[in-house]
Coordinates of C-alpha atoms in Angstrom, one line a residue:
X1 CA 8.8 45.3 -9.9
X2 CA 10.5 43.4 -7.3
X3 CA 11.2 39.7 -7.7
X4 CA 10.9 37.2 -4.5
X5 CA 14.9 37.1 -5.3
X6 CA 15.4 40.3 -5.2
X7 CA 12.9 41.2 -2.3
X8 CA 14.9 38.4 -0.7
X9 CA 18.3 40.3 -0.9
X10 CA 17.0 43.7 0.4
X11 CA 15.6 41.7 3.3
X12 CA 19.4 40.7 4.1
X13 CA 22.1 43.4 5.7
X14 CA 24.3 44.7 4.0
X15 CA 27.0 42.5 5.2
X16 CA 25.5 39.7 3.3
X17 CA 24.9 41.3 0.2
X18 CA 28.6 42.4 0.5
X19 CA 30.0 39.1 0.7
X20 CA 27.6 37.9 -3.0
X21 CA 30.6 37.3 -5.3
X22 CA 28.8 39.0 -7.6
X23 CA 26.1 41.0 -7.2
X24 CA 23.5 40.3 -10.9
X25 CA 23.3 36.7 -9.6
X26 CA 20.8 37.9 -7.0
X27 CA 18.4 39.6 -9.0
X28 CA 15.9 38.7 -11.8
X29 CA 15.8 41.1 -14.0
X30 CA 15.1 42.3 -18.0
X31 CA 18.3 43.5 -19.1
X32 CA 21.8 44.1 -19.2
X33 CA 21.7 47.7 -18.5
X34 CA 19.7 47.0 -15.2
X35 CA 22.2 44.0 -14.1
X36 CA 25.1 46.5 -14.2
X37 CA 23.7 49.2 -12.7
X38 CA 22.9 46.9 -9.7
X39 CA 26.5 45.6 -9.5
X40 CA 27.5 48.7 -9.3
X41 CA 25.5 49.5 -6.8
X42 CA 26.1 46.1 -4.6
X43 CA 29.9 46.3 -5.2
X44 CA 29.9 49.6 -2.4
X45 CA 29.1 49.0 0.7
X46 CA 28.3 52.8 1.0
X47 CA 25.6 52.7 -2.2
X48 CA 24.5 49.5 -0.8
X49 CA 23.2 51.4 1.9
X50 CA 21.7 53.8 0.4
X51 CA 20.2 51.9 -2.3
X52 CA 18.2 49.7 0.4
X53 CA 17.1 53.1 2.3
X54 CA 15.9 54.1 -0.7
X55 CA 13.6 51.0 -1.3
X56 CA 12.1 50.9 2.3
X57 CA 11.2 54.7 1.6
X58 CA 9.5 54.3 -1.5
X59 CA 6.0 54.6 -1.7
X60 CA 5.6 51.3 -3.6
X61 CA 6.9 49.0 -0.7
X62 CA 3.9 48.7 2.3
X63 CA 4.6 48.7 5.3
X64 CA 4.1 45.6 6.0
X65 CA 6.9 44.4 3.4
X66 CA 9.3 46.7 5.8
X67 CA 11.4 45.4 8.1
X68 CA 9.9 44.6 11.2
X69 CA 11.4 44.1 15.4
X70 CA 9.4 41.2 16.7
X71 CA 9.0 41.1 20.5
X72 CA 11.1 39.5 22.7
X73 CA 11.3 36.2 24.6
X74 CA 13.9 36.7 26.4
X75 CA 15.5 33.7 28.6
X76 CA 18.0 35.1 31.5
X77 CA 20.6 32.8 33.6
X78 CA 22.6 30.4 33.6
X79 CA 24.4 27.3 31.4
X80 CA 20.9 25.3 32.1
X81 CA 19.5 28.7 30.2
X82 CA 22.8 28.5 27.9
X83 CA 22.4 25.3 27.1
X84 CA 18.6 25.2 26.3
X85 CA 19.6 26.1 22.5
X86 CA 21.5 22.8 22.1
X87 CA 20.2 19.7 20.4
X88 CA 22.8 17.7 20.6
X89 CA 21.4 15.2 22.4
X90 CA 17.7 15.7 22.1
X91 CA 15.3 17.6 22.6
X92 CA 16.1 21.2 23.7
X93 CA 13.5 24.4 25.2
X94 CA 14.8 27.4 23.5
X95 CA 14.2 25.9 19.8
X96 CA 10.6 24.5 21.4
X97 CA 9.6 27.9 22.5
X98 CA 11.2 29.5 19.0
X99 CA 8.6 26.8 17.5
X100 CA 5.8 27.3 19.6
X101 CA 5.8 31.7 18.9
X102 CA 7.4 31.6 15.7
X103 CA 6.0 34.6 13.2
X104 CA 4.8 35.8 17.1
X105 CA 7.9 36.9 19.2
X106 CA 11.7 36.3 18.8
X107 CA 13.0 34.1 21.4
X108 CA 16.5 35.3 22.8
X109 CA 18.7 33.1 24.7
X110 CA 20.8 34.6 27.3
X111 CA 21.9 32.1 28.9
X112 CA 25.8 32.4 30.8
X113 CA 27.4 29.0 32.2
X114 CA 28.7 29.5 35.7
X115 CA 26.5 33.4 36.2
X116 CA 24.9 33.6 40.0
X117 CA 22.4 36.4 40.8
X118 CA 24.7 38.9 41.5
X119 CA 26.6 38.6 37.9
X120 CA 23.1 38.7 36.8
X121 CA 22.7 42.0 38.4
X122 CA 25.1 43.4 36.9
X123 CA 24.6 42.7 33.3
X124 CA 21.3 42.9 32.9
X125 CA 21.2 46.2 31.7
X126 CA 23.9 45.0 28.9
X127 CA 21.6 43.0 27.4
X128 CA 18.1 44.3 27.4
X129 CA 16.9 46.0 24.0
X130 CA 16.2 49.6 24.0
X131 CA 12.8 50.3 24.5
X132 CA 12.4 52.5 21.5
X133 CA 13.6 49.1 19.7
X134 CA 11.7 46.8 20.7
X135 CA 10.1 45.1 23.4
X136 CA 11.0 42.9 26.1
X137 CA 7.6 40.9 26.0
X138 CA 8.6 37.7 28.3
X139 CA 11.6 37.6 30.6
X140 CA 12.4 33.6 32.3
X141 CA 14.8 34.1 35.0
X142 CA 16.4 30.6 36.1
X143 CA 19.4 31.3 38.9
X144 CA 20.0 29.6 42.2
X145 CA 21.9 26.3 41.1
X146 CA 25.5 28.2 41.6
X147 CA 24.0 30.6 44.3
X148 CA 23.4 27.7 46.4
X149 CA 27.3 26.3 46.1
X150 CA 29.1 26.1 49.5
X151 CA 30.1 29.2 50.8
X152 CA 33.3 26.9 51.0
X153 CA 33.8 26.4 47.5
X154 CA 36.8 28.2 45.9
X155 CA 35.3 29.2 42.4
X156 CA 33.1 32.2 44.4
X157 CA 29.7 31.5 43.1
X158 CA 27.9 31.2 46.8
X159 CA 25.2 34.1 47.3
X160 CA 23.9 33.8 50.9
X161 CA 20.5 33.1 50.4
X162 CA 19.3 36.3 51.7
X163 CA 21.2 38.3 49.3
X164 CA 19.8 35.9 46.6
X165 CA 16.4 36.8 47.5
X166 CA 17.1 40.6 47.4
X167 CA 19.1 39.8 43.7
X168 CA 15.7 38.1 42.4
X169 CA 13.9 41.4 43.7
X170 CA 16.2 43.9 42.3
X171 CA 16.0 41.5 38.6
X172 CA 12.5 41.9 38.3
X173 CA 12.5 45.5 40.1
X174 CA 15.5 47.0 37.7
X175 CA 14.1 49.6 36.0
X176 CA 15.5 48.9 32.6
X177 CA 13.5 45.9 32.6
X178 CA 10.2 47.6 34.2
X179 CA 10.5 50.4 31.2
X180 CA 9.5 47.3 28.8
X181 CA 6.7 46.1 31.3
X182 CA 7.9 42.8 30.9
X183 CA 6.1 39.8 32.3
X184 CA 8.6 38.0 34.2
X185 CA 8.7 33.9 35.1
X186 CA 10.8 33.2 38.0
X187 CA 11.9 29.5 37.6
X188 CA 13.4 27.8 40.7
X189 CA 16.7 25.9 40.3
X190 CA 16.1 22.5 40.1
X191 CA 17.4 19.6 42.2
X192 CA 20.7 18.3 41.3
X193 CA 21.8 14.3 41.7
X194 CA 24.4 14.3 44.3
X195 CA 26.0 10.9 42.7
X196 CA 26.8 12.2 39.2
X197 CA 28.1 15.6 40.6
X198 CA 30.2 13.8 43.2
X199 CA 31.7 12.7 39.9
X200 CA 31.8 15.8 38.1
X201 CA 33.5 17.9 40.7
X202 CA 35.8 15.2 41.5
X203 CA 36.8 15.5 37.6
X204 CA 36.9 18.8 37.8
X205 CA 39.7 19.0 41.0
X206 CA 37.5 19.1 44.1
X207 CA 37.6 16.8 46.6
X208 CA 34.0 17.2 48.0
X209 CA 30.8 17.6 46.7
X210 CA 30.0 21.6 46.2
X211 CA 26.2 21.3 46.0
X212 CA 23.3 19.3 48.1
X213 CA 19.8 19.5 47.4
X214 CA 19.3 20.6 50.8
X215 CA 21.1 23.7 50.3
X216 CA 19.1 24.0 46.5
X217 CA 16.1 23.2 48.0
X218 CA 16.2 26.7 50.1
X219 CA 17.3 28.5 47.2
X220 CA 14.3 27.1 45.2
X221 CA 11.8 27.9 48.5
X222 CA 13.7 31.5 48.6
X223 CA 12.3 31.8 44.6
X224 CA 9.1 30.6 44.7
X225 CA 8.5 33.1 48.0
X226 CA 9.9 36.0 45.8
X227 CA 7.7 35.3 42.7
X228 CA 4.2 35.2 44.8
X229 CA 6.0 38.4 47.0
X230 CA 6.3 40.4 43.3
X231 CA 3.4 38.7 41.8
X232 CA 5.0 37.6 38.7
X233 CA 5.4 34.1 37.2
X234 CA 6.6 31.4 39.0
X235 CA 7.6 28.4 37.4
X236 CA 8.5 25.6 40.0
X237 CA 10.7 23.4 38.1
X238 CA 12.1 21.9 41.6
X239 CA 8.5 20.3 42.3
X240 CA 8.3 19.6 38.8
X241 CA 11.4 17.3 38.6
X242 CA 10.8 16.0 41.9
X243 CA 7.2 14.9 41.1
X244 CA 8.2 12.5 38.2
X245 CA 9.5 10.0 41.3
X246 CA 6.7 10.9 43.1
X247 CA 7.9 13.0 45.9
X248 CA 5.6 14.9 48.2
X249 CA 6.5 17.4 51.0
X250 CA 8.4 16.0 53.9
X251 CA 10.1 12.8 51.7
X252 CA 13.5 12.8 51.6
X253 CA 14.9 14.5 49.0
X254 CA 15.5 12.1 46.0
X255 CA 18.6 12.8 44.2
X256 CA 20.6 12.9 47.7
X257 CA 23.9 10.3 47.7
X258 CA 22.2 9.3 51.2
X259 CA 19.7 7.8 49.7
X260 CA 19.5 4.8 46.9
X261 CA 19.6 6.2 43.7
X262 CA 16.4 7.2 41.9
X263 CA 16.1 6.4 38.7
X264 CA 13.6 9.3 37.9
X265 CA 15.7 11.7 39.1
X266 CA 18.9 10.1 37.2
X267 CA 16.9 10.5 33.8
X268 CA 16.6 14.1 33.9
X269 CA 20.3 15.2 35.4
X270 CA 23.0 13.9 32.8
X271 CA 26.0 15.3 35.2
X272 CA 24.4 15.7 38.7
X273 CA 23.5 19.3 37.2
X274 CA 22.7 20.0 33.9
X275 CA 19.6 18.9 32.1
X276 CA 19.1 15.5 29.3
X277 CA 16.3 16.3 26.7
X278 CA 13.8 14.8 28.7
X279 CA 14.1 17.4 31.8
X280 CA 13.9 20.7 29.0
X281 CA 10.8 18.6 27.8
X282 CA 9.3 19.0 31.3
X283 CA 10.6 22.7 31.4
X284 CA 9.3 23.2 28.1
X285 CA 5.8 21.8 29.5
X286 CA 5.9 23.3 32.6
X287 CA 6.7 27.1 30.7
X288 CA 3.5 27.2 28.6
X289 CA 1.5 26.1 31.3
X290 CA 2.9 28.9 33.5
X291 CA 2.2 31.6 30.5
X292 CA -1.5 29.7 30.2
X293 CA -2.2 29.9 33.9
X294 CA -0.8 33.7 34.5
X295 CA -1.5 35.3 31.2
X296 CA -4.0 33.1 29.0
X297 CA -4.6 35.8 26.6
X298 CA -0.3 35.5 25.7
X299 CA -0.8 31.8 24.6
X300 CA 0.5 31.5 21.4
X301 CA -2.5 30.9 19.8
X302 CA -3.9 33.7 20.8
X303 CA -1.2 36.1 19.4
X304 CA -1.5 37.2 15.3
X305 CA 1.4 37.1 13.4
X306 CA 3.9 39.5 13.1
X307 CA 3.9 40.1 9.4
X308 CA 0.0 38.1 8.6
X309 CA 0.3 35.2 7.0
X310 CA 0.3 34.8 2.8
X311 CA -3.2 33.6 2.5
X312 CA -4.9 36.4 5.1
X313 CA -6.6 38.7 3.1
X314 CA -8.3 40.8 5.4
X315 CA -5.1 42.0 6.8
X316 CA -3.0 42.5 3.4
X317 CA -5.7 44.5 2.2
X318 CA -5.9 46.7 5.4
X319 CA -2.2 47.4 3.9
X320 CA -3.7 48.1 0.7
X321 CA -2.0 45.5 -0.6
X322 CA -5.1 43.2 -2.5
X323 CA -3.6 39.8 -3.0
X324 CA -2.4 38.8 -6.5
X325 CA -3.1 42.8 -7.7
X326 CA -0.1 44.2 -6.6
X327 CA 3.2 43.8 -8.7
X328 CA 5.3 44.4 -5.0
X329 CA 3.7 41.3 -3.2
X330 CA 5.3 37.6 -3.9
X331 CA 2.8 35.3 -3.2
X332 CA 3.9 32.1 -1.9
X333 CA 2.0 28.9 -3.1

C-alpha cells in the first residue's frame, strides 16, 4: 500500500531522494523491518533506481499514477521573453500563462537577453524536446527589438530587415519544429520610448540612441506580413501598445524623443525597452485572445487535464481505478 508520502517520494528523481538525510523519514510504514529495508535501498543511488523502476512497472500502479510529459508551451526570444518569468515588480506573462494551462500544458520559457533572429536560428534545434518525448504544443516567437538596432551599433545585433523576414520564415519552417506540428504565434516587437533608452544606452557607454521606433516599426510590419504569409498566429503587440494612447495609422509614432512624452507609452516601457507589469498584462491579454481567435478549440477551458482531476470519476474508473476502493489511490479532500 502506498502512502500519499511515500507516493510523494517516488514521484521525485532520484536526485532528491538522494539528498533525504535519511531515507525512513519519508515513508509511512508498519515496521522496523520495512523502514530498513527502504534505507537501504534509498542510501544507493544505483538501488534507488531500480527500486522506482520497479514500482512504475508493477501491475498495482495505473497508469495514470505514472509519470506523465505534459505538452509544451513553449515561449522563444528574447530578454522581453527572458524576463516574462520575473515578478519582481508585478505582474509577469509566463507565470499567467503557467496559471491559465496549469494541469493542461507545461509552459517553458526560453527566453535569451540580447538573442536576434539569426542567434535564434541557430539554437533552435538546442532546445526543442524530442518528439518521441513530448510535444511542442504552442510555440510564441517575439524577435525584432535587437534586429532593428542600427546597423551602426557596435554590439552586432542589426539583421537587415530582409534577412529578418527570411529568419522568421526559416523559425516557423525548421523542420525540427514542423516534426511537432506546433502552432506558432508570431509576436511583433513592440515600440520602445526613445527618452528612457536615450538614458539607458547613454549608461551603458553609447553616445547615441541605438533604436527608433521608426526602424521597430518596419521590423514589426516585416512580422506581421510574415505571420499572414505562413498562416500562423500573429500577435501584434506593436498596435497593441500603441493603442492604449490611442494611436491610429498615419499619427506619429508615440514614444519618439521628437515628440512630447506620452504618458501611455511611458507606463508600459520601464527602460525605453523592456516591459513594467502592466505591458506583460496587455501581452498576457492580447496572447489568449490570439489562441481564442486562431485555435478556439485550444482555449484552456477546453483542454482536460493531464492527469483528471481527484473528484472525476468517470475518468479514474476508465483507469480501473474506482475512487476510495483502491488501496494505490490517495484521495485528496
Amino acid at each position: 500500500m502506498l502512502s500519499r508520502t511515500r507516493f510523494a517520494c517516488f514521484a521525485r528523481t532520484t536526485q532528491h531522494c538522494r539528498s533525504r538525510p535519511a531515507a525512513s523519514r519519508l515513508f509511512v510504514t508498519s515496521s522496523a523491518a520495512s523502514i530498513r529495508e527502504e534505507r537501504r535501498i534509498f542510501d544507493s543511488p544505483k538501488n534507488a533506481m531500480a527500486s522506482t523502476r520497479a514500482l512504475h512497472s508493477s501491475s498495482k500502479v495505473s497508469s495514470a499514477l505514472k509519470p506523465v510529459v505534459y505538452d509544451q508551451f513553449l515561449l522563444f526570444g528574447a530578454s522581453i521573453f527572458e524576463q516574462s518569468s520575473s515578478q519582481q515588480r508585478g505582474f509577469a506573462l509566463a507565470p499567467a500563462l503557467q496559471e491559465a494551462y496549469i494541469r493542461r500544458l507545461d509552459v517553458v520559457n526560453r527566453g535569451f537577453s540580447g538573442f536576434n533572429t539569426t542567434q535564434g536560428l541557430k539554437v533552435l534545434p538546442n532546445i526543442l524536446p524530442d518528439p518521441s518525448q513530448t510535444c511542442v504544443r504552442f510555440m510564441a516567437i517575439l524577435f525584432g527589438s535587437n534586429d532593428a538596432c542600427f546597423v551602426s551599433c557596435l554590439n552586432g545585433q542589426h539583421v537587415p530587415l530582409e534577412q529578418y523576414k527570411k529568419n522568421l520564415v526559416s523559425l516557423v519552417n525548421h523542420p525540427a519544429l514542423q516534426a511537432h506540428g506546433t502552432r506558432v504565434i508570431l509576436v511583433t516587437p513592440p515600440p520602445v520610448e526613445e527618452r528612457r533608452l536615450e538614458h539607458r544606452v547613454k549608461s551603458q557607454g553609447y553616445k547615441e540612441l541605438n533604436r527608433r521606433n521608426e526602424v521597430t516599426k518596419q521590423y514589426a510590419d516585416a512580422s506581421r506580413e510574415v505571420a499572414e504569409d505562413l498562416d500562423v498566429g500573429c500577435l501584434d503587440l506593436w498596435t497593441a501598445f500603441m493603442q492604449t494612447a490611442d494611436w491610429k495609422a498615419g499619427d506619429p509614432l508615440y514614444g519618439s524623443i521628437d515628440l512630447p512624452e506620452n504618458e501611455a507609452i511611458r507606463a508600459l516601457i520601464h527602460d525605453g525597452l523592456h516591459f513594467t507589469p502592466k505591458a506583460y498584462g496587455i501581452f498576457y491579454e492580447e496572447m489568449m485572445k490570439t489562441i481564442a481567435g486562431k485555435w478556439p478549440d485550444q482555449i484552456p477551458e477546453k483542454l482536460p487535464y493531464v492527469i483528471p482531476a481527484w473528484d472525476d470519476t468517470e475518468a479514474w474508473a476508465k483507469e480501473g481505478l474506482q475512487m476510495g476502493s483502491s488501496p494505490d489511490v490517495v484521495r485528496h479532500n
